[in-house]
Coordinates of N, CA and C in Angstrom, one line a residue:
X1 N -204.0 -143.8 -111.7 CA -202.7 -143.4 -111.2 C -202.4 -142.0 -111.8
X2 N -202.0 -140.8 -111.2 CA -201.8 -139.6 -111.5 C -200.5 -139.8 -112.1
X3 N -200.7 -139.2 -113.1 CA -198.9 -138.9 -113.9 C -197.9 -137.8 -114.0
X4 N -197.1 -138.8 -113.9 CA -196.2 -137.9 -113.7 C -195.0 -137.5 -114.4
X5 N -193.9 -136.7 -114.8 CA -193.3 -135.9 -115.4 C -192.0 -137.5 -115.3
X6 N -191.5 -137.8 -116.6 CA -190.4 -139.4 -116.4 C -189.1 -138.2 -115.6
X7 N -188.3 -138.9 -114.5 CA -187.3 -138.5 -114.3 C -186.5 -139.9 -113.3
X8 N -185.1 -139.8 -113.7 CA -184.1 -140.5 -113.4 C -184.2 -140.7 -111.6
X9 N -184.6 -139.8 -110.6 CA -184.3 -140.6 -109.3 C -185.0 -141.7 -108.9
X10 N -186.1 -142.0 -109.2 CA -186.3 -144.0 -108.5 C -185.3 -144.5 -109.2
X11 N -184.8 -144.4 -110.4 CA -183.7 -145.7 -110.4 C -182.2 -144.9 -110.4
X12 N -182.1 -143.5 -109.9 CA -180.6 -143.2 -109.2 C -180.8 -143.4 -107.8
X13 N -181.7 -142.5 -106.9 CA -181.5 -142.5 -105.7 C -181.3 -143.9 -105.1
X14 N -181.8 -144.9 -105.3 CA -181.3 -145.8 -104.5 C -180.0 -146.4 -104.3
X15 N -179.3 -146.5 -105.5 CA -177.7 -146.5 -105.5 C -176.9 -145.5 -105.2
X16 N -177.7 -144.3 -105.6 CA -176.7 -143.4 -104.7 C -176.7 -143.1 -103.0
X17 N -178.2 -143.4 -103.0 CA -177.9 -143.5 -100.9 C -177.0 -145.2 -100.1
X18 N -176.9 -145.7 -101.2 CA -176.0 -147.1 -101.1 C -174.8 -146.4 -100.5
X19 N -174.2 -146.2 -102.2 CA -172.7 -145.6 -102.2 C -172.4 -144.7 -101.3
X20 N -173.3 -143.7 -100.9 CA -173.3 -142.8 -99.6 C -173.1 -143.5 -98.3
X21 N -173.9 -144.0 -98.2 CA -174.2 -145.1 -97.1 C -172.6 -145.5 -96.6
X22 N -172.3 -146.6 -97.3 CA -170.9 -146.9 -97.9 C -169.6 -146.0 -97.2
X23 N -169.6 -145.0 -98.1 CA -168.7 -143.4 -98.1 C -168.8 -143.4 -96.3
X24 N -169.7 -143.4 -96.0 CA -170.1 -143.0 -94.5 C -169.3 -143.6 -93.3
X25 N -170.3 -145.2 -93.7 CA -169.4 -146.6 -92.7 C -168.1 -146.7 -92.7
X26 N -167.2 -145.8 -94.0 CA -165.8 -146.3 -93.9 C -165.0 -145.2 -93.1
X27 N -165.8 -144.3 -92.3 CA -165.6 -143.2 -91.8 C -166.0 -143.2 -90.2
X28 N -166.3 -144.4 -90.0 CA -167.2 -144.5 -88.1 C -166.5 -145.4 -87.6
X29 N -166.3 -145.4 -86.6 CA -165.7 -146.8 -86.0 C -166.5 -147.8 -85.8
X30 N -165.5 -149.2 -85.5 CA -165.9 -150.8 -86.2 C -167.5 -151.0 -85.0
X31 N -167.4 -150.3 -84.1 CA -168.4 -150.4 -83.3 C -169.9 -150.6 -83.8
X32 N -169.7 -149.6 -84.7 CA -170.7 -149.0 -85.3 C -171.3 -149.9 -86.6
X33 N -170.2 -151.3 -86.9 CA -170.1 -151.4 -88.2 C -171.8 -152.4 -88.6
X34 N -172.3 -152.9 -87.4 CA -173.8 -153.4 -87.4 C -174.8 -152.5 -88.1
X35 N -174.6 -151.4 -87.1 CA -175.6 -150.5 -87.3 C -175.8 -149.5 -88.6
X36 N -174.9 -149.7 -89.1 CA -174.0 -149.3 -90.6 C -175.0 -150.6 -91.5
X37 N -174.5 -151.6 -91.7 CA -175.2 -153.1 -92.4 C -176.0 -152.6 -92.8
X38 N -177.2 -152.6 -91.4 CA -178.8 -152.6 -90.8 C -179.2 -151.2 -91.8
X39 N -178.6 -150.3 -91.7 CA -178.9 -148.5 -92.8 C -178.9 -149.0 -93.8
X40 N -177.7 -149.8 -94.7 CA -176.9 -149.6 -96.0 C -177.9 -150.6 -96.7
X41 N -178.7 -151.6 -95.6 CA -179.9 -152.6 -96.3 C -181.4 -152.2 -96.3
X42 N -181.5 -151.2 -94.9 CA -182.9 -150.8 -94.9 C -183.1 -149.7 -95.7
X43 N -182.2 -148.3 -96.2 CA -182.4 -146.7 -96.7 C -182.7 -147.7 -97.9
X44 N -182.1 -148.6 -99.0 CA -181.9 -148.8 -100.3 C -183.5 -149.6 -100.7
X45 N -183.7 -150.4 -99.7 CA -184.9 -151.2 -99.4 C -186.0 -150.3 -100.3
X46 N -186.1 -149.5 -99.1 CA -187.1 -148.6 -98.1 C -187.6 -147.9 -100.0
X47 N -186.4 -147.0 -100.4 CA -186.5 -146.1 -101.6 C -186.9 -146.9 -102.8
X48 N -186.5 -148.4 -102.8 CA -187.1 -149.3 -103.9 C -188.3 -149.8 -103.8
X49 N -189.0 -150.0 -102.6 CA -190.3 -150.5 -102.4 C -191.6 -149.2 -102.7
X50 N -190.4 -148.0 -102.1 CA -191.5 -146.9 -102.8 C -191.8 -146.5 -103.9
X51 N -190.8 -146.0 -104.4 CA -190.7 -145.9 -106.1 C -191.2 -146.9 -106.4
X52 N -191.0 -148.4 -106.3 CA -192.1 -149.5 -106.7 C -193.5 -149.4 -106.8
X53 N -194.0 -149.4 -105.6 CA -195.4 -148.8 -105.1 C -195.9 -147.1 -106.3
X54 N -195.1 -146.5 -106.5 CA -196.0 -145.5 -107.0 C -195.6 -145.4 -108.5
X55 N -195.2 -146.7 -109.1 CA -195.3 -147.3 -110.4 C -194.0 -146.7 -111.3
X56 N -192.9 -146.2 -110.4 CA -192.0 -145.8 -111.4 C -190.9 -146.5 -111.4
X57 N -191.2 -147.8 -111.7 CA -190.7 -148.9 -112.5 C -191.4 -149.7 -113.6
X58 N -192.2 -149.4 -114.9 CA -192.8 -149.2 -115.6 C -192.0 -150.8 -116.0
X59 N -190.7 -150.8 -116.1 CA -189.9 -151.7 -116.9 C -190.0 -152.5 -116.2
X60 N -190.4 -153.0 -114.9 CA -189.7 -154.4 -114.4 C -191.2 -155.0 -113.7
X61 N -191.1 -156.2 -114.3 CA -192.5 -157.0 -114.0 C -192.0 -158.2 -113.1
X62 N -192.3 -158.5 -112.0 CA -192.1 -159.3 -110.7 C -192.9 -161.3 -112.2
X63 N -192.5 -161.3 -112.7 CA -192.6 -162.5 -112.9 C -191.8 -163.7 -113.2
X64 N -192.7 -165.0 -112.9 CA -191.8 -166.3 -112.8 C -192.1 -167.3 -113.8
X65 N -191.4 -167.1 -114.9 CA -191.7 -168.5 -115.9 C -190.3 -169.5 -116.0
X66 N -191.2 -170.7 -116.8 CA -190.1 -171.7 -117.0 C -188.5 -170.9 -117.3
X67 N -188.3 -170.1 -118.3 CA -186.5 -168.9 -118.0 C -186.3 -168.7 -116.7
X68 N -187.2 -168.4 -115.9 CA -186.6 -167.9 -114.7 C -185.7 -169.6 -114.1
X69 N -186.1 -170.3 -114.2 CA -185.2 -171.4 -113.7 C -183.3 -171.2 -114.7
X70 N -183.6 -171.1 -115.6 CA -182.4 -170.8 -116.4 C -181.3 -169.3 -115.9
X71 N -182.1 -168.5 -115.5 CA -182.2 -167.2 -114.8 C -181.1 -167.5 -113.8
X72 N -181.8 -168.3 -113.0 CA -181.4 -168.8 -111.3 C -180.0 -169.6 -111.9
X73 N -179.6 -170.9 -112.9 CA -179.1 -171.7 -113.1 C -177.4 -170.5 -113.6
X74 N -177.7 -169.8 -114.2 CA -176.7 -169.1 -115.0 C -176.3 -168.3 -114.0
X75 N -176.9 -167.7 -113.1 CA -176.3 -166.9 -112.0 C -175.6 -167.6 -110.3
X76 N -175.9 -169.2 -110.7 CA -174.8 -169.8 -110.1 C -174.1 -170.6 -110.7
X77 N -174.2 -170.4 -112.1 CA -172.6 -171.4 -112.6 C -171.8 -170.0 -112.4
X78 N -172.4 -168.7 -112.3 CA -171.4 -167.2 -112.6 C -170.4 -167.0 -111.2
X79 N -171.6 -167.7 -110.3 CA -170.6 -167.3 -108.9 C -169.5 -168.3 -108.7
X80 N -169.9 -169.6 -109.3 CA -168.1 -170.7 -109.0 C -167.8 -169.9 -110.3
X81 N -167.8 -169.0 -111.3 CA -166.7 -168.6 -112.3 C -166.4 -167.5 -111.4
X82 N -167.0 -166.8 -110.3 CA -166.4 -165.2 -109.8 C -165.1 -166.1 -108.6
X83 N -165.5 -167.1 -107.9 CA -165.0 -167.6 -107.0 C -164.2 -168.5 -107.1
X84 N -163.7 -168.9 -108.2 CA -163.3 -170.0 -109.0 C -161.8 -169.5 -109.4
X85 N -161.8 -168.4 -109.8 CA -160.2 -167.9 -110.1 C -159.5 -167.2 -108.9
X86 N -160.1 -167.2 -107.7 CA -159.3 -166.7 -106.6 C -158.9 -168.0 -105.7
X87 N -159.5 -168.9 -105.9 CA -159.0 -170.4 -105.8 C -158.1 -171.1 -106.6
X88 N -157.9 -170.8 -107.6 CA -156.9 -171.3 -108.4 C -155.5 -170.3 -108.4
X89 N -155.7 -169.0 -108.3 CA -154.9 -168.2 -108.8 C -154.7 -167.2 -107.6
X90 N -153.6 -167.8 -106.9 CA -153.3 -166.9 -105.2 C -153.5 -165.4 -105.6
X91 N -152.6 -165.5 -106.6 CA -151.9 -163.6 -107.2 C -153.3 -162.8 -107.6
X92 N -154.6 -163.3 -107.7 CA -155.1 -162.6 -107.7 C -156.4 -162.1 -106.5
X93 N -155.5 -162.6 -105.2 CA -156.5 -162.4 -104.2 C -155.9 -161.5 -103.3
X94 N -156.8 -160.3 -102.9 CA -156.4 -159.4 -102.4 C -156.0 -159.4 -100.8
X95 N -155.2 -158.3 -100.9 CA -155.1 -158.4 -99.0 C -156.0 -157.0 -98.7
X96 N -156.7 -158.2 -97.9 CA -158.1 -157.3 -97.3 C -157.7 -157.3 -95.7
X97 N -157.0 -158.4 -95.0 CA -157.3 -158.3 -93.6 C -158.4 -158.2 -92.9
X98 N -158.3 -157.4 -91.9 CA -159.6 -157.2 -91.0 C -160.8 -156.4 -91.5
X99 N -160.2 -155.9 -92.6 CA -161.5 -155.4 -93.7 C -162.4 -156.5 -94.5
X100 N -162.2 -157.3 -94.6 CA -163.3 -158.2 -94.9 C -164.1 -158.3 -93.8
X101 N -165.3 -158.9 -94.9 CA -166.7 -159.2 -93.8 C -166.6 -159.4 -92.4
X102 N -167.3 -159.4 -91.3 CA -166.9 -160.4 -90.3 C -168.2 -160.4 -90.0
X103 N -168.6 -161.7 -89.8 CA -169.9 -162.2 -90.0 C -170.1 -162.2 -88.2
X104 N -169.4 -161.8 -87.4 CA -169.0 -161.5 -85.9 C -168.9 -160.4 -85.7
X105 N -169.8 -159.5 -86.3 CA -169.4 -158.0 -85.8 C -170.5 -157.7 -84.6
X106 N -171.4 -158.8 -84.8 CA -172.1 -158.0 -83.2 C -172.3 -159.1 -82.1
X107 N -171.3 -160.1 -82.1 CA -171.1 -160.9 -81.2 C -171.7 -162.4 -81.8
X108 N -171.3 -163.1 -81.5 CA -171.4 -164.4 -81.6 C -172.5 -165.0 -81.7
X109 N -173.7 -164.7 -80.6 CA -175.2 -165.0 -80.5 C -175.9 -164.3 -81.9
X110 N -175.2 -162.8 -82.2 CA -176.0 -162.2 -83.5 C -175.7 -162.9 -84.7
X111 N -174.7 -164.1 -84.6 CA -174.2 -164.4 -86.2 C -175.4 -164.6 -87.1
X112 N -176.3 -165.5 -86.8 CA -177.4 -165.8 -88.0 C -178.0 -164.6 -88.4
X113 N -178.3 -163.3 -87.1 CA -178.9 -162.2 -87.9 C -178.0 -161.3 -88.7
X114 N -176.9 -161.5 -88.5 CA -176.2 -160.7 -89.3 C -176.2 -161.1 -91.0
X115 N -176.1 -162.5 -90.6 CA -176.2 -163.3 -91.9 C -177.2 -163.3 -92.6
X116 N -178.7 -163.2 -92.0 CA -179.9 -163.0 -92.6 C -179.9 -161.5 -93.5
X117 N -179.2 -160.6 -92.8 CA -179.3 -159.3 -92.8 C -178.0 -159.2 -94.5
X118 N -177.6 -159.5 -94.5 CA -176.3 -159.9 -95.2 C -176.9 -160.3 -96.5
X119 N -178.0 -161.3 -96.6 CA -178.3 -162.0 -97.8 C -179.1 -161.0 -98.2
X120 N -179.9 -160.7 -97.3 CA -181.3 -159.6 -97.6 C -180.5 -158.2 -98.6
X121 N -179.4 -158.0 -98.1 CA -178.9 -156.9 -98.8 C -178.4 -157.2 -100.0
X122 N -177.3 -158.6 -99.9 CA -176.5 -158.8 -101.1 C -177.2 -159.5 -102.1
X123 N -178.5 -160.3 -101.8 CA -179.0 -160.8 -102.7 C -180.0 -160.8 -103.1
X124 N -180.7 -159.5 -102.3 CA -182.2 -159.2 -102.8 C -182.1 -157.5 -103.2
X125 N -181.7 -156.6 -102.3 CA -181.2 -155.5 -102.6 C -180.4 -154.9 -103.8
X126 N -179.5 -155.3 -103.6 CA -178.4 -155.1 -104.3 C -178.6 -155.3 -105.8
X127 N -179.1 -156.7 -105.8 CA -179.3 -156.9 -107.8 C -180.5 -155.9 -108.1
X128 N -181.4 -155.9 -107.2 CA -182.7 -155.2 -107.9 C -182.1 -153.8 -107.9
X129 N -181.2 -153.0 -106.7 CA -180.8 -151.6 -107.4 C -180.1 -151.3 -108.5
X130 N -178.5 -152.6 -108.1 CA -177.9 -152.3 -109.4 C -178.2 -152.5 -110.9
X131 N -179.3 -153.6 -111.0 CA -180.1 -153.7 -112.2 C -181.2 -152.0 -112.7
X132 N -181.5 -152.2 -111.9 CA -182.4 -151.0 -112.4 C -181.6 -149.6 -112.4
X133 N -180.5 -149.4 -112.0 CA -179.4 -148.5 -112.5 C -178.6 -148.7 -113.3
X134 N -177.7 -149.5 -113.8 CA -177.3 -150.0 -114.6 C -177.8 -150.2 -116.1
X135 N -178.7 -151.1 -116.0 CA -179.2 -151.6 -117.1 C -180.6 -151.1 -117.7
X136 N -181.3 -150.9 -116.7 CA -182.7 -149.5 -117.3 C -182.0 -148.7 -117.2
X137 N -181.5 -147.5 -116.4 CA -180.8 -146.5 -116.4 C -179.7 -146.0 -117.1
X138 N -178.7 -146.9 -117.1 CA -177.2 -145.9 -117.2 C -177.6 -146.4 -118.6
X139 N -177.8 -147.5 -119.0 CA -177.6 -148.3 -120.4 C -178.6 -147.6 -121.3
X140 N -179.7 -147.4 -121.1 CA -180.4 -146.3 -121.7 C -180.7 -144.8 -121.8
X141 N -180.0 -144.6 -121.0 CA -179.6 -143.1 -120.8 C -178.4 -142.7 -121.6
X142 N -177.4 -143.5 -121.5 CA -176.2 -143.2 -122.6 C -176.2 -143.2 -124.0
X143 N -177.7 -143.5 -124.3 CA -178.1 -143.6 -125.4 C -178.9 -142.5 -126.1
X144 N -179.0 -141.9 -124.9 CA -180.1 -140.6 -125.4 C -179.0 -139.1 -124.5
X145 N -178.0 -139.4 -124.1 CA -177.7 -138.4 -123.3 C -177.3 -137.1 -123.9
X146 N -176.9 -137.2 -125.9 CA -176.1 -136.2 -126.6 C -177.5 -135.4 -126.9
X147 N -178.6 -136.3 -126.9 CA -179.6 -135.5 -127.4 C -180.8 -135.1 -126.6
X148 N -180.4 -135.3 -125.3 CA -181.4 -134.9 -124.1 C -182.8 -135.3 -124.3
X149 N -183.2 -136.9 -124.9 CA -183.4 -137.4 -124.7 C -184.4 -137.8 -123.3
X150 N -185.4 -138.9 -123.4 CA -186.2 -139.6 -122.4 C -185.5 -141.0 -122.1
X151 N -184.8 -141.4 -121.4 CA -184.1 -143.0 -121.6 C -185.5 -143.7 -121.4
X152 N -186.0 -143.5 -120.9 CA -187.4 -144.4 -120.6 C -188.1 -144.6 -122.1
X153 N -187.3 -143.6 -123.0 CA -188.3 -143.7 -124.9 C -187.3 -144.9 -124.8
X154 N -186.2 -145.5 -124.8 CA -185.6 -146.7 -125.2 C -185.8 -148.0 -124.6
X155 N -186.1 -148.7 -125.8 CA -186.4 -150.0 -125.7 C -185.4 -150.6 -124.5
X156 N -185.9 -151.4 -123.5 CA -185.2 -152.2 -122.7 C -184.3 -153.5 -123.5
X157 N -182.9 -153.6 -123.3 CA -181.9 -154.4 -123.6 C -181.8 -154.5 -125.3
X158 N -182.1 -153.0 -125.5 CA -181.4 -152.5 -127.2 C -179.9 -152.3 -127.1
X159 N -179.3 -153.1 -128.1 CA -178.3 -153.1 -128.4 C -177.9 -152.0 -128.9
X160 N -176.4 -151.0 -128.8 CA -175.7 -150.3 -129.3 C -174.3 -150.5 -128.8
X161 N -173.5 -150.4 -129.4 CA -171.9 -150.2 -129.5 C -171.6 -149.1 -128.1
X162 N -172.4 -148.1 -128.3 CA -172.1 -147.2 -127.3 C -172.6 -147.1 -125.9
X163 N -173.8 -147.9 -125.5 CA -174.4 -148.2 -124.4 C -173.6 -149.6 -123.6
X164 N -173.4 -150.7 -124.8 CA -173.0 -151.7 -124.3 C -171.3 -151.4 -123.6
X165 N -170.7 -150.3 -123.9 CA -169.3 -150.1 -123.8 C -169.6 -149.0 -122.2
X166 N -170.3 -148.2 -122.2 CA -170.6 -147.3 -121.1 C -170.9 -148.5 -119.7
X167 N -171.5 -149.5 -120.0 CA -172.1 -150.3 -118.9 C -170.6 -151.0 -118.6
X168 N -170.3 -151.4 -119.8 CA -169.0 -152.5 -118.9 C -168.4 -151.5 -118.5
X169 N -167.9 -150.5 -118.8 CA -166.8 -149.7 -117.9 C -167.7 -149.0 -116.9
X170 N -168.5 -149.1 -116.4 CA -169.4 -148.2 -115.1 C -169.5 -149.7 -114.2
X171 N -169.8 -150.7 -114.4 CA -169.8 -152.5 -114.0 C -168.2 -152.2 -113.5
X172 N -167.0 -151.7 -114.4 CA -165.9 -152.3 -113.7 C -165.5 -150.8 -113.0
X173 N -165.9 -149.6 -113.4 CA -165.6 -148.6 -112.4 C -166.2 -148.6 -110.7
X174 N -167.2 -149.6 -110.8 CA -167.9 -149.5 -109.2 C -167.4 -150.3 -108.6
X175 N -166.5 -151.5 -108.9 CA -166.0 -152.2 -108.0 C -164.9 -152.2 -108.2
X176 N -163.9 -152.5 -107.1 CA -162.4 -152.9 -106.5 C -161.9 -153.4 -107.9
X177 N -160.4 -152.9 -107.7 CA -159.7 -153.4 -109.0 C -159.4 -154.7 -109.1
X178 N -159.0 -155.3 -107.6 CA -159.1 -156.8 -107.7 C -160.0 -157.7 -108.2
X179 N -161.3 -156.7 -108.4 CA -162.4 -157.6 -109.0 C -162.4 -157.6 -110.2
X180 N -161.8 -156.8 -111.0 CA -162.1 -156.2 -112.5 C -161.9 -158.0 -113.3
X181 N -161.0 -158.4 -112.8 CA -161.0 -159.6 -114.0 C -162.1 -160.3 -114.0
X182 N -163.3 -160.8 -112.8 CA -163.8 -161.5 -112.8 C -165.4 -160.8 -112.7
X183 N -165.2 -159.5 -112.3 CA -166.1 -158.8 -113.3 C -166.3 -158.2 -114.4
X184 N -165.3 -158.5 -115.2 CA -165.8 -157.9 -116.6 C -166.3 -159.7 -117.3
X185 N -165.6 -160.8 -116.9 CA -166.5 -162.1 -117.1 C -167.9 -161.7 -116.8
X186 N -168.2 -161.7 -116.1 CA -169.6 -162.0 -115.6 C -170.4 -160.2 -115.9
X187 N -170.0 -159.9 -116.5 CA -170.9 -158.3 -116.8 C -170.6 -158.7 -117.9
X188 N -169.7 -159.9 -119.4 CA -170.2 -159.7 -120.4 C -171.0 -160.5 -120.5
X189 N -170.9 -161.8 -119.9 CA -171.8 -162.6 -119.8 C -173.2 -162.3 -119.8
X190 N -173.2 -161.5 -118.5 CA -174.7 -161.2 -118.4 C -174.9 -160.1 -118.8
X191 N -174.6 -159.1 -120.0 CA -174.9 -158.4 -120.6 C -175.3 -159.1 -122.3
X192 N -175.0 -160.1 -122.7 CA -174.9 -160.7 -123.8 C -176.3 -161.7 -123.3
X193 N -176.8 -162.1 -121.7 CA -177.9 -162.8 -121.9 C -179.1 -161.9 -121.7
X194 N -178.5 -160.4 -120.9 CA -179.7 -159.2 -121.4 C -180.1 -159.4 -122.9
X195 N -179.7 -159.3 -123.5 CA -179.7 -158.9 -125.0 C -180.7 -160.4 -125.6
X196 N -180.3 -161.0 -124.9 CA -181.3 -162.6 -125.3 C -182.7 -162.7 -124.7
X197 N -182.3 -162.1 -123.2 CA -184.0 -162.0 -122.6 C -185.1 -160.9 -122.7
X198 N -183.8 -159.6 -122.7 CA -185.0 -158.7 -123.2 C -186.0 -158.2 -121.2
X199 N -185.3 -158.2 -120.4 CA -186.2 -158.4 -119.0 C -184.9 -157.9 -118.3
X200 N -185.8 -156.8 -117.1 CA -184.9 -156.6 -116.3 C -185.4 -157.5 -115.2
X201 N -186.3 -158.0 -114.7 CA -186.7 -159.6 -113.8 C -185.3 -160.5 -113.7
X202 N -185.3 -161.0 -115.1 CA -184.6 -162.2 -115.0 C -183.0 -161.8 -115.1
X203 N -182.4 -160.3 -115.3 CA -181.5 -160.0 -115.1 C -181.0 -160.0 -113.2
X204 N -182.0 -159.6 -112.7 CA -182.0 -159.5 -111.3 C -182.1 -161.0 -110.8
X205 N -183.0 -161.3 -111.2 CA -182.5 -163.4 -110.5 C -181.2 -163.5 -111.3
X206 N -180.5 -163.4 -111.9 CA -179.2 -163.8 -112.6 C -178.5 -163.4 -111.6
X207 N -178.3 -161.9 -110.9 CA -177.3 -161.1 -110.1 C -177.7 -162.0 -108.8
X208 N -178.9 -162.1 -107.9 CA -179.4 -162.4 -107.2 C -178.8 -163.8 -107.1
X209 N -178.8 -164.8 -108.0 CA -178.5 -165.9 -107.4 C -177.0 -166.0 -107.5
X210 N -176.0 -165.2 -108.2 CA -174.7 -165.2 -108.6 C -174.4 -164.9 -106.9
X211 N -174.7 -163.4 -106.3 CA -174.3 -163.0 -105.2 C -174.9 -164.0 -103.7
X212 N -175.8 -164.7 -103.7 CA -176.7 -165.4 -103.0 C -175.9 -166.6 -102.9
X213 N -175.0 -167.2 -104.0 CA -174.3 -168.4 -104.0 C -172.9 -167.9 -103.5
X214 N -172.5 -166.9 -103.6 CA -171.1 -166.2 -103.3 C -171.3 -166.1 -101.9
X215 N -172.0 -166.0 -101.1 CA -172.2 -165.5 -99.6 C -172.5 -167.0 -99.1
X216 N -173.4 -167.9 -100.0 CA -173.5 -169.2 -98.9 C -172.1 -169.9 -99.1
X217 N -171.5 -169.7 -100.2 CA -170.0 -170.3 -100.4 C -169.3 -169.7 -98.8
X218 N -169.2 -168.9 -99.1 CA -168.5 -168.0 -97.6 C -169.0 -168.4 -96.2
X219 N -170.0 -169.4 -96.2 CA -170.9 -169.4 -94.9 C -170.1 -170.9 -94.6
X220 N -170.8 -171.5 -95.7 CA -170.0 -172.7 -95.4 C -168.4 -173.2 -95.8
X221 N -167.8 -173.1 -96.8 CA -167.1 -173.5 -97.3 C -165.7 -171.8 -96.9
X222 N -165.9 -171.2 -96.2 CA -164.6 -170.7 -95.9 C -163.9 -171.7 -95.1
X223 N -162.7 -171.7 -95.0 CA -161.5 -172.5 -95.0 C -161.5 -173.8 -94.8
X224 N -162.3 -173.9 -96.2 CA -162.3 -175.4 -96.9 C -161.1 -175.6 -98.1
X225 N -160.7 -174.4 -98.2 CA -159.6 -174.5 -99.5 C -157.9 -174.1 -98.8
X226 N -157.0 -174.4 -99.1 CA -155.7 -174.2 -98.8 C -155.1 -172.6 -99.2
X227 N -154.7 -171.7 -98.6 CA -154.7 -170.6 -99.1 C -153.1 -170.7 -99.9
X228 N -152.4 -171.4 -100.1 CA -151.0 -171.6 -100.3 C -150.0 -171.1 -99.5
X229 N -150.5 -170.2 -98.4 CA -148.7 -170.3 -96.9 C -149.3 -171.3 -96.2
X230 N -149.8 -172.3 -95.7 CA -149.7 -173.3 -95.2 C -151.4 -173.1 -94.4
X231 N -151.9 -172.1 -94.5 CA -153.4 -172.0 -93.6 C -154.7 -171.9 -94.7
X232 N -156.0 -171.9 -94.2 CA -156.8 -172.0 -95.0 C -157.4 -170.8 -95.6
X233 N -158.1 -170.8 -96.7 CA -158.2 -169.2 -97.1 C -160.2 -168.9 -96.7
X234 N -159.8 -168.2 -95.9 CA -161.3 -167.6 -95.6 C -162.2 -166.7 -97.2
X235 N -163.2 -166.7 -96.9 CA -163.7 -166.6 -98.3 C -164.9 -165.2 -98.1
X236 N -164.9 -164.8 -96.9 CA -165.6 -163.5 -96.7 C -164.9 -162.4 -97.8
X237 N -163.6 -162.4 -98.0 CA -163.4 -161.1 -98.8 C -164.4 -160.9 -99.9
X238 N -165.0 -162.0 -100.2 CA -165.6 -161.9 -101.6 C -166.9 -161.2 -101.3
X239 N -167.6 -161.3 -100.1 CA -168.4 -160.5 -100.3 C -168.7 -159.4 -99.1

């Protein structure tokens, strides 16, 4: 393998053509909003499978041991704790309206692919970018950033005061304020079981099954719960 010079885009560009992505769809009409999905799951894919392929993910090893079952287990007790307090606690659920999901955005016959397309994003995509941004990246980079620094010289899931404090506020800066209470649970959580495993793998099956159980909650179990005005509460907002 020819070598090459360490720099930060395989584990920026793919979150940042996300967030772009993102930035974009909330600027097109609802028409559009399929074809929007189908981009915001294939561009992110597309840039992780390559950077994969030409080894600049040095940190993250595709393996499955007895932890990974513990991996999977913790990242769905996380999703009934993310979904768990907007069922108990009305005041903290947002009004989203017709801005939540609609698993019916390209007709009725497309629902299962939408839905396929849905998981593929939220629960295979999405942990493997935000992990590898986040927690190889931001978290090791804030560690070396005064001194210009290689984040790639730092140990994966080294503890500092100053790394650990950049991630949870960048964890609650990327998402909705409504989320912040039940994301900053579940980003110390699973920043405190980083620190135990030492793997960005099993950080990603953690995210993966947390968001994977949040979307089949929504599939089946929307308005299985009582919303408190008298109708049931749909459960797409959550993801």
């Amino acid at each position: 393998m020819v070598e090459r010079e360490p720099t930060v885009w395989p584990h920026v560009l793919p979150m940042m053509s996300f967030l772009l992505l993102i930035e974009i769809g909330g600027r097109i009409s609802d028409d559009d909003s399929f074809g929007m999905l189908a981009v915001r799951v294939v561009v992110p894919l597309a840039l992780l499978v390559f950077f994969w392929w030409r080894g600049d993910y040095p940190e993250l090893r595709f393996r499955v041991t007895g932890m990974t079952v513990a991996d999977a287990a913790l990242g769905t007790i996380l999703a009934a704790a993310w979904i768990g307090p907007f069922l108990l606690f009305p005041a903290l659920r947002p009004t989203i309206g017709d801005s939540a999901f609609d698993p019916a955005m390209a007709g009725q016959s497309l629902i299962p692919l939408v839905l396929s397309l849905r998981m593929l994003g939220y629960a295979v995509v999405t942990p493997w970018m935000e992990e590898l941004f986040m927690r190889s990246f931001v978290m090791r980079f804030a560690d070396t950033y005064a001194d210009g620094g290689d984040f790639q010289d730092v140990p994966i899931a080294r503890f500092t005061w100053h790394s650990f404090a950049v991630v949870m506020v960048v964890f609650l800066a990327t998402h909705l304020m409504w989320e912040w209470p039940v994301m900053f649970v579940w980003s110390l959580i699973t920043m405190l079981w980083f620190y135990y495993r030492k793997d960005i793998f099993a950080l990603i099956v953690v995210h993966a099954f947390t968001n994977g159980a949040i979307l089949i909650a929504a599939i089946f179990f929307s308005d299985s719960f009582p919303a408190g005005d008298g109708t049931m509460l749909p459960l797409w907002f959550l993801v």
